[in-house]
GROMACS .gro file of C-alpha atoms in nm:
model
  421
    1MET     CA    1  11.546 -16.580  -8.686
    2THR     CA    2  11.789 -16.533  -8.392
    3LEU     CA    3  12.146 -16.474  -8.585
    4LYS     CA    4  12.498 -16.577  -8.341
    5LYS     CA    5  12.644 -16.336  -8.380
    6ILE     CA    6  12.427 -16.044  -8.423
    7ASP     CA    7  12.282 -15.842  -8.151
    8PRO     CA    8  11.942 -15.908  -8.154
    9PHE     CA    9  11.862 -15.567  -8.046
   10PHE     CA   10  12.039 -15.445  -8.296
   11GLN     CA   11  11.874 -15.690  -8.562
   12GLU     CA   12  11.557 -15.613  -8.439
   13MET     CA   13  11.624 -15.333  -8.631
   14LEU     CA   14  11.817 -15.412  -8.928
   15GLU     CA   15  11.542 -15.625  -9.001
   16LYS     CA   16  11.264 -15.313  -8.956
   17LEU     CA   17  11.383 -15.185  -9.222
   18GLY     CA   18  11.222 -15.163  -9.555
   19ASN     CA   19  11.380 -15.290  -9.910
   20LYS     CA   20  11.425 -14.878 -10.007
   21ALA     CA   21  11.792 -14.950 -10.256
   22SER     CA   22  11.834 -14.609  -9.969
   23GLU     CA   23  11.770 -14.853  -9.710
   24LYS     CA   24  12.003 -15.107  -9.843
   25SER     CA   25  12.252 -14.802  -9.895
   26ARG     CA   26  12.218 -14.683  -9.609
   27LYS     CA   27  12.564 -14.766  -9.387
   28PHE     CA   28  12.530 -14.812  -8.964
   29ARG     CA   29  12.878 -14.742  -8.729
   30VAL     CA   30  12.927 -15.085  -8.618
   31ILE     CA   31  13.111 -15.222  -8.355
   32ILE     CA   32  13.286 -15.612  -8.422
   33SER     CA   33  13.449 -15.754  -8.178
   34PHE     CA   34  13.724 -16.102  -8.109
   35ASP     CA   35  13.790 -16.380  -7.919
   36ASP     CA   36  14.188 -16.235  -7.990
   37ALA     CA   37  14.426 -15.956  -8.158
   38LYS     CA   38  14.514 -16.221  -8.410
   39SER     CA   39  14.155 -16.391  -8.554
   40ARG     CA   40  14.114 -15.924  -8.536
   41ASP     CA   41  14.396 -15.893  -8.718
   42ASN     CA   42  14.356 -16.217  -8.956
   43PHE     CA   43  14.047 -16.038  -9.000
   44ILE     CA   44  14.199 -15.669  -9.103
   45LEU     CA   45  14.444 -15.857  -9.329
   46LYS     CA   46  14.124 -16.039  -9.514
   47ASN     CA   47  13.908 -15.739  -9.592
   48GLU     CA   48  14.163 -15.485  -9.625
   49ASN     CA   49  13.886 -15.346  -9.857
   50LEU     CA   50  13.734 -15.227  -9.555
   51GLU     CA   51  13.774 -14.844  -9.348
   52THR     CA   52  13.782 -14.909  -9.000
   53LEU     CA   53  13.744 -14.604  -8.791
   54TYR     CA   54  13.926 -14.728  -8.447
   55LYS     CA   55  14.115 -15.028  -8.366
   56LEU     CA   56  14.062 -15.098  -7.977
   57ASN     CA   57  14.284 -15.359  -7.762
   58LEU     CA   58  14.101 -15.357  -7.421
   59ILE     CA   59  13.806 -15.585  -7.570
   60SER     CA   60  13.946 -15.656  -7.985
   61SER     CA   61  13.736 -15.552  -8.151
   62ILE     CA   62  13.729 -15.298  -8.431
   63SER     CA   63  13.502 -15.023  -8.572
   64LEU     CA   64  13.330 -14.914  -8.883
   65LYS     CA   65  13.052 -14.867  -9.152
   66LEU     CA   66  12.861 -15.122  -9.325
   67ASN     CA   67  12.566 -15.142  -9.440
   68LYS     CA   68  12.281 -15.369  -9.374
   69GLN     CA   69  12.392 -15.707  -9.600
   70GLN     CA   70  12.803 -15.693  -9.503
   71ILE     CA   71  12.611 -15.698  -9.161
   72PHE     CA   72  12.427 -16.028  -9.250
   73GLU     CA   73  12.718 -16.168  -9.494
   74TYR     CA   74  13.004 -16.127  -9.173
   75GLU     CA   75  12.711 -16.331  -8.934
   76LYS     CA   76  12.904 -16.590  -9.125
   77GLU     CA   77  13.229 -16.503  -9.059
   78ASP     CA   78  13.407 -16.805  -8.850
   79LEU     CA   79  13.693 -16.522  -8.739
   80ILE     CA   80  13.441 -16.291  -8.548
   81LYS     CA   81  13.278 -16.366  -8.238
   82ALA     CA   82  12.981 -16.060  -8.217
   83ILE     CA   83  12.796 -15.777  -8.453
   84GLU     CA   84  12.692 -15.450  -8.274
   85GLU     CA   85  12.630 -15.094  -8.287
   86ASP     CA   86  12.828 -14.840  -8.218
   87GLN     CA   87  12.570 -14.644  -8.043
   88GLN     CA   88  12.602 -14.351  -7.985
   89LEU     CA   89  12.639 -14.228  -7.657
   90PHE     CA   90  12.494 -13.796  -7.488
   91LEU     CA   91  12.518 -13.541  -7.238
   92SER     CA   92  12.284 -13.621  -7.000
   93ILE     CA   93  12.680 -12.619  -5.528
   94LEU     CA   94  12.666 -12.431  -5.291
   95GLU     CA   95  12.262 -12.621  -5.149
   96ILE     CA   96  12.460 -12.934  -5.249
   97ASN     CA   97  12.593 -12.928  -4.882
   98GLU     CA   98  12.239 -12.928  -4.763
   99ILE     CA   99  12.108 -13.171  -4.901
  100LEU     CA  100  12.325 -13.363  -4.893
  101ASP     CA  101  12.413 -13.293  -4.466
  102LEU     CA  102  12.797 -13.259  -4.645
  103ASN     CA  103  12.805 -12.934  -4.390
  104ARG     CA  104  12.891 -13.164  -4.098
  105SER     CA  105  13.205 -13.338  -4.190
  106LYS     CA  106  13.349 -13.019  -4.435
  107ASN     CA  107  13.303 -12.828  -4.066
  108SER     CA  108  13.533 -13.146  -3.876
  109GLN     CA  109  13.816 -13.128  -3.813
  110ILE     CA  110  13.937 -13.368  -3.953
  111SER     CA  111  13.882 -13.231  -4.346
  112HIS     CA  112  13.733 -13.445  -4.613
  113THR     CA  113  13.856 -13.311  -4.961
  114GLY     CA  114  13.919 -13.539  -5.132
  115LYS     CA  115  14.329 -13.493  -5.110
  116ASN     CA  116  14.562 -13.790  -5.383
  117VAL     CA  117  14.227 -13.942  -5.464
  118THR     CA  118  14.257 -13.902  -5.895
  119ILE     CA  119  13.861 -13.897  -6.147
  120GLY     CA  120  13.810 -13.972  -6.412
  121ILE     CA  121  13.582 -13.758  -6.670
  122VAL     CA  122  13.506 -13.885  -6.987
  123ASP     CA  123  13.300 -13.639  -7.163
  124ASP     CA  124  13.364 -13.327  -7.430
  125GLY     CA  125  13.645 -13.179  -7.200
  126VAL     CA  126  13.703 -12.973  -6.912
  127ASN     CA  127  13.746 -12.572  -7.035
  128SER     CA  128  14.059 -12.534  -6.690
  129ASN     CA  129  14.008 -12.170  -6.804
  130PHE     CA  130  13.696 -12.105  -6.534
  131LEU     CA  131  13.831 -12.039  -6.132
  132SER     CA  132  13.614 -12.316  -6.087
  133ILE     CA  133  13.814 -12.593  -6.208
  134PRO     CA  134  14.197 -12.646  -5.984
  135ASN     CA  135  14.483 -12.566  -6.166
  136THR     CA  136  14.586 -12.919  -6.106
  137ILE     CA  137  14.404 -13.078  -6.333
  138ARG     CA  138  14.494 -13.329  -6.600
  139ARG     CA  139  14.463 -13.352  -6.930
  140ILE     CA  140  14.499 -13.699  -7.136
  141ASN     CA  141  14.471 -13.645  -7.543
  142ASN     CA  142  14.354 -14.072  -7.670
  143SER     CA  143  14.475 -14.101  -8.019
  144ASN     CA  144  14.204 -13.875  -8.256
  145TYR     CA  145  14.205 -13.620  -7.957
  146VAL     CA  146  14.156 -13.279  -8.218
  147LYS     CA  147  14.337 -12.935  -8.014
  148LYS     CA  148  14.167 -12.664  -7.953
  149SER     CA  149  14.082 -12.296  -7.796
  150GLN     CA  150  13.911 -12.335  -7.545
  151GLY     CA  151  13.796 -11.926  -7.426
  152SER     CA  152  13.487 -11.921  -7.186
  153GLN     CA  153  13.314 -12.227  -7.389
  154ILE     CA  154  13.061 -12.390  -7.139
  155THR     CA  155  13.080 -12.780  -7.208
  156HIS     CA  156  12.979 -13.059  -7.008
  157GLY     CA  157  13.256 -13.202  -6.831
  158THR     CA  158  13.353 -12.792  -6.742
  159VAL     CA  159  13.029 -12.851  -6.585
  160MET     CA  160  13.090 -13.193  -6.410
  161ALA     CA  161  13.452 -13.114  -6.325
  162SER     CA  162  13.316 -12.772  -6.143
  163ILE     CA  163  13.091 -13.014  -5.926
  164ILE     CA  164  13.320 -13.246  -5.784
  165SER     CA  165  13.625 -12.969  -5.724
  166ASN     CA  166  13.464 -12.619  -5.775
  167GLN     CA  167  13.807 -12.386  -5.566
  168PHE     CA  168  13.463 -12.126  -5.478
  169THR     CA  169  13.448 -12.088  -5.091
  170ASP     CA  170  13.215 -12.025  -4.794
  171ASN     CA  171  13.202 -11.789  -4.561
  172TYR     CA  172  13.412 -12.001  -4.386
  173TYR     CA  173  13.650 -12.016  -4.630
  174THR     CA  174  13.529 -12.387  -4.723
  175ALA     CA  175  13.612 -12.490  -5.116
  176LEU     CA  176  13.214 -12.558  -5.229
  177GLY     CA  177  13.372 -12.832  -5.442
  178VAL     CA  178  13.267 -13.174  -5.270
  179ALA     CA  179  13.648 -13.340  -5.291
  180PRO     CA  180  13.777 -13.004  -5.342
  181LYS     CA  181  14.073 -13.149  -5.363
  182ALA     CA  182  14.054 -13.467  -5.560
  183GLU     CA  183  14.274 -13.439  -5.846
  184ILE     CA  184  14.077 -13.431  -6.209
  185LEU     CA  185  14.192 -13.601  -6.518
  186ASP     CA  186  14.074 -13.437  -6.805
  187LEU     CA  187  13.928 -13.709  -7.045
  188ASP     CA  188  13.816 -13.535  -7.327
  189ILE     CA  189  13.615 -13.740  -7.716
  190SER     CA  190  13.496 -13.430  -7.738
  191ASN     CA  191  13.526 -13.356  -8.199
  192SER     CA  192  13.384 -13.086  -8.368
  193GLN     CA  193  13.017 -13.273  -8.559
  194GLU     CA  194  12.936 -13.308  -8.156
  195GLU     CA  195  12.854 -13.667  -8.159
  196TYR     CA  196  12.982 -13.961  -7.854
  197TYR     CA  197  13.018 -14.324  -7.959
  198PHE     CA  198  13.106 -14.643  -7.779
  199SER     CA  199  13.399 -14.703  -7.969
  200ASP     CA  200  13.505 -14.308  -7.853
  201ILE     CA  201  13.552 -14.394  -7.481
  202LEU     CA  202  13.655 -14.754  -7.568
  203SER     CA  203  13.941 -14.527  -7.736
  204VAL     CA  204  13.986 -14.415  -7.404
  205PHE     CA  205  13.991 -14.734  -7.269
  206ASP     CA  206  14.330 -14.787  -7.437
  207THR     CA  207  14.447 -14.520  -7.392
  208ILE     CA  208  14.441 -14.614  -7.038
  209ALA     CA  209  14.615 -14.972  -7.000
  210LYS     CA  210  14.890 -14.898  -7.264
  211GLU     CA  211  14.940 -14.506  -7.065
  212GLY     CA  212  14.958 -14.757  -6.779
  213ILE     CA  213  14.691 -14.438  -6.594
  214LYS     CA  214  14.709 -14.510  -6.240
  215MET     CA  215  14.267 -14.327  -6.130
  216ASP     CA  216  14.062 -14.422  -5.859
  217ILE     CA  217  13.709 -14.344  -5.956
  218LEU     CA  218  13.567 -14.291  -6.305
  219LEU     CA  219  13.278 -14.008  -6.457
  220ILE     CA  220  13.143 -14.143  -6.800
  221SER     CA  221  12.912 -13.932  -6.773
  222LEU     CA  222  12.767 -14.017  -7.101
  223THR     CA  223  12.526 -14.252  -7.174
  224THR     CA  224  12.255 -14.420  -7.465
  225LYS     CA  225  11.938 -14.366  -7.561
  226CYS     CA  226  11.806 -14.673  -7.608
  227PRO     CA  227  11.835 -14.893  -7.356
  228SER     CA  228  12.041 -15.181  -7.226
  229ASN     CA  229  12.126 -15.541  -7.073
  230GLY     CA  230  12.490 -15.417  -6.977
  231LYS     CA  231  12.590 -15.698  -7.215
  232ASP     CA  232  12.735 -15.479  -7.537
  233ILE     CA  233  13.059 -15.342  -7.588
  234LEU     CA  234  13.088 -15.045  -7.358
  235SER     CA  235  12.954 -15.277  -7.016
  236CYS     CA  236  13.192 -15.535  -7.064
  237ALA     CA  237  13.496 -15.281  -7.097
  238CYS     CA  238  13.360 -15.103  -6.781
  239GLU     CA  239  13.318 -15.433  -6.613
  240MET     CA  240  13.636 -15.529  -6.691
  241LEU     CA  241  13.781 -15.168  -6.575
  242VAL     CA  242  13.606 -15.200  -6.236
  243ASP     CA  243  13.825 -15.598  -6.207
  244LYS     CA  244  14.143 -15.383  -6.230
  245GLY     CA  245  13.975 -15.130  -5.860
  246ILE     CA  246  13.841 -14.843  -6.032
  247ILE     CA  247  13.549 -14.678  -5.938
  248VAL     CA  248  13.269 -14.622  -6.250
  249VAL     CA  249  13.040 -14.437  -6.245
  250CYS     CA  250  12.800 -14.333  -6.433
  251PRO     CA  251  12.398 -14.108  -6.478
  252ALA     CA  252  12.116 -14.313  -6.510
  253GLY     CA  253  12.006 -14.080  -6.771
  254ASN     CA  254  11.711 -13.795  -6.868
  255LEU     CA  255  11.470 -14.028  -7.047
  256GLY     CA  256  11.208 -14.044  -6.732
  257PRO     CA  257  10.958 -14.089  -6.625
  258ASN     CA  258  10.912 -14.434  -6.836
  259SER     CA  259  11.005 -14.708  -6.686
  260THR     CA  260  11.304 -14.913  -6.904
  261THR     CA  261  11.533 -14.629  -6.942
  262ILE     CA  262  11.917 -14.702  -6.836
  263GLY     CA  263  12.141 -14.689  -7.097
  264SER     CA  264  12.477 -14.799  -7.139
  265PRO     CA  265  12.704 -14.786  -6.936
  266ALA     CA  266  12.504 -14.729  -6.660
  267ALA     CA  267  12.343 -15.121  -6.653
  268ALA     CA  268  12.624 -15.240  -6.648
  269GLU     CA  269  12.661 -15.478  -6.287
  270LYS     CA  270  12.901 -15.318  -6.147
  271VAL     CA  271  12.936 -14.950  -6.217
  272ILE     CA  272  12.796 -14.757  -5.949
  273SER     CA  273  12.506 -14.603  -6.193
  274PHE     CA  274  12.247 -14.240  -6.038
  275GLY     CA  275  11.930 -14.138  -6.055
  276SER     CA  276  11.820 -13.711  -6.018
  277VAL     CA  277  11.640 -13.611  -5.696
  278THR     CA  278  11.466 -13.263  -5.631
  279LYS     CA  279  11.488 -13.067  -5.346
  280LYS     CA  280  11.149 -13.198  -5.259
  281LEU     CA  281  11.304 -13.530  -5.222
  282THR     CA  282  11.095 -13.687  -5.510
  283ILE     CA  283  11.249 -13.782  -5.812
  284ALA     CA  284  11.298 -13.564  -6.076
  285GLN     CA  285  11.087 -13.656  -6.396
  286TYR     CA  286  11.328 -13.685  -6.614
  287SER     CA  287  11.584 -13.985  -6.436
  288GLY     CA  288  11.643 -14.267  -6.660
  289ARG     CA  289  11.367 -14.592  -6.442
  290GLY     CA  290  11.460 -14.961  -6.428
  291PRO     CA  291  11.432 -15.217  -6.458
  292THR     CA  292  11.812 -15.307  -6.734
  293THR     CA  293  11.657 -15.500  -6.999
  294ASP     CA  294  11.750 -15.799  -6.801
  295LYS     CA  295  11.529 -15.701  -6.488
  296ARG     CA  296  11.771 -15.621  -6.297
  297MET     CA  297  11.766 -15.269  -6.020
  298LYS     CA  298  11.910 -14.995  -6.145
  299PRO     CA  299  11.979 -14.720  -6.094
  300ASP     CA  300  12.180 -14.847  -5.779
  301PHE     CA  301  12.152 -14.484  -5.575
  302CYS     CA  302  11.976 -14.109  -5.615
  303LEU     CA  303  12.121 -13.809  -5.574
  304PRO     CA  304  12.034 -13.475  -5.631
  305GLY     CA  305  11.980 -13.296  -5.984
  306SER     CA  306  11.762 -13.085  -6.025
  307LYS     CA  307  11.839 -12.680  -6.052
  308ILE     CA  308  12.179 -12.694  -5.869
  309LEU     CA  309  12.371 -12.380  -5.845
  310ILE     CA  310  12.696 -12.324  -5.934
  311PRO     CA  311  12.948 -12.066  -5.968
  312LEU     CA  312  13.183 -12.078  -6.189
  313SER     CA  313  13.342 -11.714  -6.192
  314ASN     CA  314  13.311 -11.432  -5.995
  315GLU     CA  315  13.097 -11.282  -6.193
  316LEU     CA  316  12.938 -11.698  -6.442
  317ARG     CA  317  12.745 -11.908  -6.244
  318VAL     CA  318  12.501 -12.158  -6.407
  319ASN     CA  319  12.231 -12.356  -6.292
  320VAL     CA  320  12.208 -12.707  -6.410
  321THR     CA  321  11.969 -12.974  -6.409
  322GLY     CA  322  12.007 -13.359  -6.514
  323SER     CA  323  12.109 -13.707  -6.413
  324SER     CA  324  12.452 -13.558  -6.490
  325VAL     CA  325  12.516 -13.402  -6.226
  326SER     CA  326  12.422 -13.679  -5.986
  327ALA     CA  327  12.658 -13.911  -6.090
  328ALA     CA  328  12.961 -13.602  -6.071
  329ILE     CA  329  12.790 -13.512  -5.657
  330GLY     CA  330  12.799 -13.927  -5.627
  331ALA     CA  331  13.142 -13.968  -5.825
  332GLY     CA  332  13.330 -13.639  -5.532
  333LEU     CA  333  13.159 -13.894  -5.237
  334ILE     CA  334  13.317 -14.167  -5.291
  335ALA     CA  335  13.589 -13.956  -5.345
  336LEU     CA  336  13.531 -13.849  -5.011
  337ILE     CA  337  13.528 -14.126  -4.914
  338LYS     CA  338  13.858 -14.294  -5.137
  339GLU     CA  339  14.036 -14.008  -4.899
  340TYR     CA  340  14.065 -14.237  -4.591
  341LYS     CA  341  14.028 -14.561  -4.684
  342PRO     CA  342  14.227 -14.604  -5.050
  343GLN     CA  343  14.184 -15.009  -5.030
  344LEU     CA  344  13.825 -15.024  -5.031
  345SER     CA  345  13.754 -15.240  -5.384
  346PRO     CA  346  13.434 -15.116  -5.561
  347HIS     CA  347  13.246 -15.384  -5.494
  348GLU     CA  348  13.323 -15.217  -5.040
  349ILE     CA  349  13.263 -14.949  -5.170
  350PHE     CA  350  12.949 -14.979  -5.317
  351GLU     CA  351  12.885 -15.186  -4.988
  352LEU     CA  352  12.922 -14.887  -4.744
  353LEU     CA  353  12.684 -14.594  -4.992
  354LYS     CA  354  12.404 -14.918  -4.942
  355LYS     CA  355  12.447 -14.934  -4.626
  356SER     CA  356  12.399 -14.563  -4.516
  357SER     CA  357  12.161 -14.457  -4.777
  358ARG     CA  358  11.836 -14.272  -4.653
  359ASP     CA  359  11.504 -14.500  -4.813
  360LEU     CA  360  11.327 -14.233  -4.960
  361GLU     CA  361  11.087 -14.468  -4.952
  362LEU     CA  362  10.973 -14.429  -5.314
  363ASP     CA  363  10.954 -14.745  -5.574
  364GLN     CA  364  11.278 -14.920  -5.615
  365TYR     CA  365  11.346 -14.885  -5.983
  366SER     CA  366  11.320 -14.466  -5.979
  367GLN     CA  367  11.541 -14.479  -5.599
  368GLY     CA  368  11.782 -14.857  -5.603
  369ASN     CA  369  11.938 -14.799  -5.250
  370GLY     CA  370  11.807 -14.452  -5.185
  371MET     CA  371  11.995 -14.116  -5.119
  372PRO     CA  372  12.381 -14.232  -4.984
  373ASN     CA  373  12.496 -14.021  -4.630
  374VAL     CA  374  12.839 -13.965  -4.648
  375SER     CA  375  12.847 -13.890  -4.354
  376ALA     CA  376  12.764 -14.151  -4.141
  377ILE     CA  377  12.972 -14.275  -4.323
  378PHE     CA  378  13.233 -14.114  -4.091
  379GLU     CA  379  13.075 -14.129  -3.780
  380GLU     CA  380  13.079 -14.512  -3.869
  381PHE     CA  381  13.529 -14.394  -3.900
  382ASN     CA  382  13.517 -14.189  -3.625
  383LEU     CA  383  13.592 -13.839  -3.874
  384ILE     CA  384  13.363 -13.686  -3.752
  385HIS     CA  385  13.526 -13.403  -3.510
  386GLU     CA  386  13.374 -13.103  -3.418
  387ARG     CA  387  13.629 -12.813  -3.542
  388ILE     CA  388  13.775 -12.534  -3.433
  389ILE     CA  389  13.682 -12.227  -3.663
  390PRO     CA  390  13.972 -12.179  -3.921
  391TYR     CA  391  14.275 -11.972  -3.767
  392ASN     CA  392  14.180 -11.731  -4.054
  393TYR     CA  393  13.897 -11.710  -4.086
  394LEU     CA  394  13.935 -11.554  -3.711
  395ILE     CA  395  14.205 -11.336  -3.824
  396LYS     CA  396  14.013 -11.226  -4.121
  397LYS     CA  397  13.721 -11.133  -3.872
  398SER     CA  398  13.915 -10.935  -3.687
  399ILE     CA  399  14.045 -10.782  -3.867
  400LYS     CA  400  13.668 -10.615  -3.942
  401ILE     CA  401  13.615 -10.546  -3.663
  402SER     CA  402  13.923 -10.371  -3.560
  403ILE     CA  403  13.856 -10.188  -3.898
  404GLY     CA  404  13.463 -10.071  -3.749
  405PHE     CA  405  13.616 -10.002  -3.381
  406SER     CA  406  13.861  -9.782  -3.553
  407VAL     CA  407  13.609  -9.546  -3.765
  408ILE     CA  408  13.383  -9.571  -3.468
  409LEU     CA  409  13.668  -9.399  -3.357
  410ILE     CA  410  13.786  -9.131  -3.525
  411VAL     CA  411  13.459  -9.010  -3.603
  412LEU     CA  412  13.376  -8.950  -3.182
  413PHE     CA  413  13.673  -8.792  -3.159
  414TYR     CA  414  13.601  -8.548  -3.428
  415MET     CA  415  13.307  -8.520  -3.363
  416PHE     CA  416  13.392  -8.388  -2.985
  417ASN     CA  417  13.668  -8.214  -3.113
  418PHE     CA  418  13.403  -8.035  -3.337
  419PHE     CA  419  13.103  -7.987  -3.029
  420ARG     CA  420  13.439  -7.858  -2.846
  421VAL     CA  421  13.449  -7.563  -3.093
   0.00000   0.00000   0.00000
């Protein structure tokens, strides 16, 4: 029997449980949502014995732990709108520039750096001790933030930030990050258990709303293992942020090559999701595939995500793989566009990416609309002009040549005098 309030996938999982005492007493992390805050608060007053993990506001809801019997009993509660699992989420650059044809835009007389664009990163924290991380990073702490010693820990969030805004430079003193001057907001959801749930991210959304935090792009580099129809509470909350003008970017997940492996929040219709391609422009084996469980096409696009080399310090480089790498690159590309076209809505950005994308002639549920070409977008807006070689590069080069020439003269002088004697 299909119940009205309990999520069908969650109900199916609960009904498969046996009747052993251990199964009956087993508690699940659950999110109960309500029509409004008044109904939620009345429910809390009515059930004072329940221990609430989170009280959430963007979508009036609570997170708590309940056993199977309690969950089915609350199906009958008039104050409740919906019951679903508080699902667990999982964390899913030198060579990037060539594959994406970014060298053309980076070497343009008009600089493309993501300046004045703010990117929030929901992840396990960004370690600002590494030289790859810009010193302008801002950390936003939610109500459950626990201060920790960073040391030399390489977190997943550190890698994401290093892909977007890496401060190391090439031979022309151009920063290696996709959008090196974008402002990074560190939305840290890390905890001692290293476990992340819907409610952790929803709590961050509440902090964003409560404190009026402004951002252009939000990268959520986590996804669920269970496939989604994009109607779960986290997906709905992401779409609310999109409606407020924030571009939400997510990875397709690393559960390929099977079909229907797009989890939440990547399955949300208004979220821009990225799958991964290899350097040979084939879909990576691990990259999540569509369709969503309600038969929509996802991911939306694909970008490099396999064996990407990222410098973190003068001595340390990491080689990373995963669809979250592709999503971070995607967030950086969008920042480059927003730098010059800040008025564009999330939908307009999506359409620009779609129009510019190269069809890799692969399965649509693997590649989506293809691989975006940001240089084509800049050409359309007349934002690529051939760049004159940087002045500071010419100065340093001329100094090196002068020193070399001087050394040759000195050697010749001493040789001449030696043989003369």
